[in-house]
PDB file of C-alpha atoms in Angstrom:
ATOM      1  CA  UNK A   1       0.000   0.000   0.000  1.00 50.00           C
ATOM      2  CA  UNK A   2       2.869   2.397   0.637  1.00 59.00           C
ATOM      3  CA  UNK A   3       3.717   2.703  -3.068  1.00 63.00           C
ATOM      4  CA  UNK A   4       0.244   4.029  -3.843  1.00 64.00           C
ATOM      5  CA  UNK A   5      -0.917   7.558  -3.247  1.00 69.00           C
ATOM      6  CA  UNK A   6      -3.050   7.951  -0.117  1.00 71.00           C
ATOM      7  CA  UNK A   7      -6.400   7.857  -1.961  1.00 68.00           C
ATOM      8  CA  UNK A   8      -5.456   4.527  -3.621  1.00 67.00           C
ATOM      9  CA  UNK A   9      -4.442   2.659  -0.462  1.00 68.00           C
ATOM     10  CA  UNK A  10      -7.888   1.105  -0.002  1.00 71.00           C
ATOM     11  CA  UNK A  11      -7.909  -2.667  -0.433  1.00 72.00           C
ATOM     12  CA  UNK A  12      -9.937  -2.363  -3.643  1.00 76.00           C
ATOM     13  CA  UNK A  13      -6.947  -0.772  -5.370  1.00 76.00           C
ATOM     14  CA  UNK A  14      -4.605  -3.558  -4.275  1.00 83.00           C
ATOM     15  CA  UNK A  15      -5.962  -6.125  -6.755  1.00 90.00           C
ATOM     16  CA  UNK A  16      -4.316  -6.008 -10.166  1.00 91.00           C
ATOM     17  CA  UNK A  17      -4.442  -8.326 -13.155  1.00 91.00           C
ATOM     18  CA  UNK A  18      -0.746  -8.719 -14.011  1.00 91.00           C
ATOM     19  CA  UNK A  19      -0.416  -9.149 -17.753  1.00 88.00           C
ATOM     20  CA  UNK A  20       3.216  -8.553 -18.612  1.00 90.00           C
ATOM     21  CA  UNK A  21       6.707  -7.513 -17.742  1.00 90.00           C
ATOM     22  CA  UNK A  22       9.777  -9.566 -16.937  1.00 89.00           C
ATOM     23  CA  UNK A  23       9.045  -9.230 -13.219  1.00 87.00           C
ATOM     24  CA  UNK A  24       5.662 -10.886 -13.692  1.00 85.00           C
ATOM     25  CA  UNK A  25       7.151 -13.738 -15.684  1.00 82.00           C
ATOM     26  CA  UNK A  26       9.736 -14.601 -13.039  1.00 75.00           C
ATOM     27  CA  UNK A  27      12.658 -13.432 -15.148  1.00 73.00           C
ATOM     28  CA  UNK A  28      15.507 -11.164 -14.217  1.00 82.00           C
ATOM     29  CA  UNK A  29      13.513  -7.979 -14.696  1.00 88.00           C
ATOM     30  CA  UNK A  30      11.654  -5.936 -12.137  1.00 92.00           C
ATOM     31  CA  UNK A  31       8.769  -4.456 -14.159  1.00 93.00           C
ATOM     32  CA  UNK A  32       5.248  -5.793 -13.685  1.00 92.00           C
ATOM     33  CA  UNK A  33       2.524  -4.376 -15.925  1.00 94.00           C
ATOM     34  CA  UNK A  34      -1.122  -4.813 -15.103  1.00 92.00           C
ATOM     35  CA  UNK A  35      -4.660  -3.513 -14.973  1.00 92.00           C
ATOM     36  CA  UNK A  36      -6.280  -2.400 -11.722  1.00 90.00           C
ATOM     37  CA  UNK A  37      -9.508  -4.268 -11.018  1.00 92.00           C
ATOM     38  CA  UNK A  38     -10.894  -1.236  -9.165  1.00 89.00           C
ATOM     39  CA  UNK A  39     -10.684   1.353 -11.951  1.00 88.00           C
ATOM     40  CA  UNK A  40      -9.395  -0.445 -15.059  1.00 89.00           C
ATOM     41  CA  UNK A  41      -6.242   1.673 -15.366  1.00 90.00           C
ATOM     42  CA  UNK A  42      -3.130   0.062 -16.809  1.00 92.00           C
ATOM     43  CA  UNK A  43       0.086   0.798 -14.900  1.00 91.00           C
ATOM     44  CA  UNK A  44       3.590  -0.391 -14.066  1.00 92.00           C
ATOM     45  CA  UNK A  45       4.800  -1.681 -10.686  1.00 89.00           C
ATOM     46  CA  UNK A  46       8.078  -3.058  -9.399  1.00 89.00           C
ATOM     47  CA  UNK A  47       8.211  -6.772  -8.628  1.00 90.00           C
ATOM     48  CA  UNK A  48       8.988  -6.036  -4.963  1.00 87.00           C
ATOM     49  CA  UNK A  49       5.643  -4.160  -4.706  1.00 84.00           C
ATOM     50  CA  UNK A  50       3.677  -7.309  -5.587  1.00 87.00           C
ATOM     51  CA  UNK A  51       2.683  -9.217  -2.461  1.00 85.00           C
ATOM     52  CA  UNK A  52       1.399 -12.363  -4.113  1.00 88.00           C
ATOM     53  CA  UNK A  53      -1.351 -14.047  -6.014  1.00 90.00           C
ATOM     54  CA  UNK A  54      -4.946 -14.301  -4.831  1.00 91.00           C
ATOM     55  CA  UNK A  55      -6.782 -17.589  -5.151  1.00 92.00           C
ATOM     56  CA  UNK A  56      -9.932 -17.311  -7.306  1.00 90.00           C
ATOM     57  CA  UNK A  57     -12.140 -18.661  -4.510  1.00 93.00           C
ATOM     58  CA  UNK A  58     -10.902 -15.907  -2.162  1.00 93.00           C
ATOM     59  CA  UNK A  59     -11.642 -13.044  -4.565  1.00 93.00           C
ATOM     60  CA  UNK A  60     -14.547 -10.750  -3.668  1.00 93.00           C
ATOM     61  CA  UNK A  61     -17.503 -10.767  -6.058  1.00 95.00           C
ATOM     62  CA  UNK A  62     -16.821  -7.224  -7.320  1.00 93.00           C
ATOM     63  CA  UNK A  63     -13.286  -8.317  -8.287  1.00 93.00           C
ATOM     64  CA  UNK A  64     -14.566 -11.363 -10.165  1.00 94.00           C
ATOM     65  CA  UNK A  65     -16.965  -9.135 -12.106  1.00 94.00           C
ATOM     66  CA  UNK A  66     -14.225  -6.607 -12.861  1.00 93.00           C
ATOM     67  CA  UNK A  67     -11.888  -9.382 -14.010  1.00 93.00           C
ATOM     68  CA  UNK A  68     -14.534 -10.766 -16.357  1.00 94.00           C
ATOM     69  CA  UNK A  69     -15.112  -7.279 -17.775  1.00 93.00           C
ATOM     70  CA  UNK A  70     -11.385  -6.708 -18.397  1.00 91.00           C
ATOM     71  CA  UNK A  71     -11.000 -10.085 -20.088  1.00 91.00           C
ATOM     72  CA  UNK A  72     -14.009  -9.368 -22.299  1.00 92.00           C
ATOM     73  CA  UNK A  73     -12.512  -6.015 -23.319  1.00 88.00           C
ATOM     74  CA  UNK A  74      -9.205  -7.717 -24.181  1.00 86.00           C
ATOM     75  CA  UNK A  75     -11.042 -10.301 -26.251  1.00 87.00           C
ATOM     76  CA  UNK A  76     -12.882  -7.540 -28.138  1.00 87.00           C
ATOM     77  CA  UNK A  77      -9.607  -5.681 -28.811  1.00 83.00           C
ATOM     78  CA  UNK A  78      -8.000  -8.828 -30.202  1.00 81.00           C
ATOM     79  CA  UNK A  79     -10.925  -9.571 -32.514  1.00 80.00           C
ATOM     80  CA  UNK A  80     -10.935  -5.972 -33.823  1.00 77.00           C
ATOM     81  CA  UNK A  81      -7.191  -6.188 -34.395  1.00 75.00           C
ATOM     82  CA  UNK A  82      -7.626  -9.355 -36.452  1.00 73.00           C
ATOM     83  CA  UNK A  83     -10.425  -7.787 -38.500  1.00 73.00           C
ATOM     84  CA  UNK A  84      -8.190  -4.845 -39.435  1.00 71.00           C
ATOM     85  CA  UNK A  85      -5.562  -7.180 -40.935  1.00 63.00           C
TER      86      UNK A  85
END
């Protein structure tokens, strides 16, 4: 929580869908890129700022809904990208 500004230290802003970066993949890098489940913003974090992985059964309902929405948006982006080719 300390890496976030005061208004983003609420637990809702602590859940992020990590989707890239060498730090997320377990490599030698430190960068972890991801999308916040609370507001949908994409950002970069350092690997040391990531506390762990949440089990799907422990996720709150609002987070499950937000995750589904983000995945649907990604799917739509990919299909539009393929149509443009």
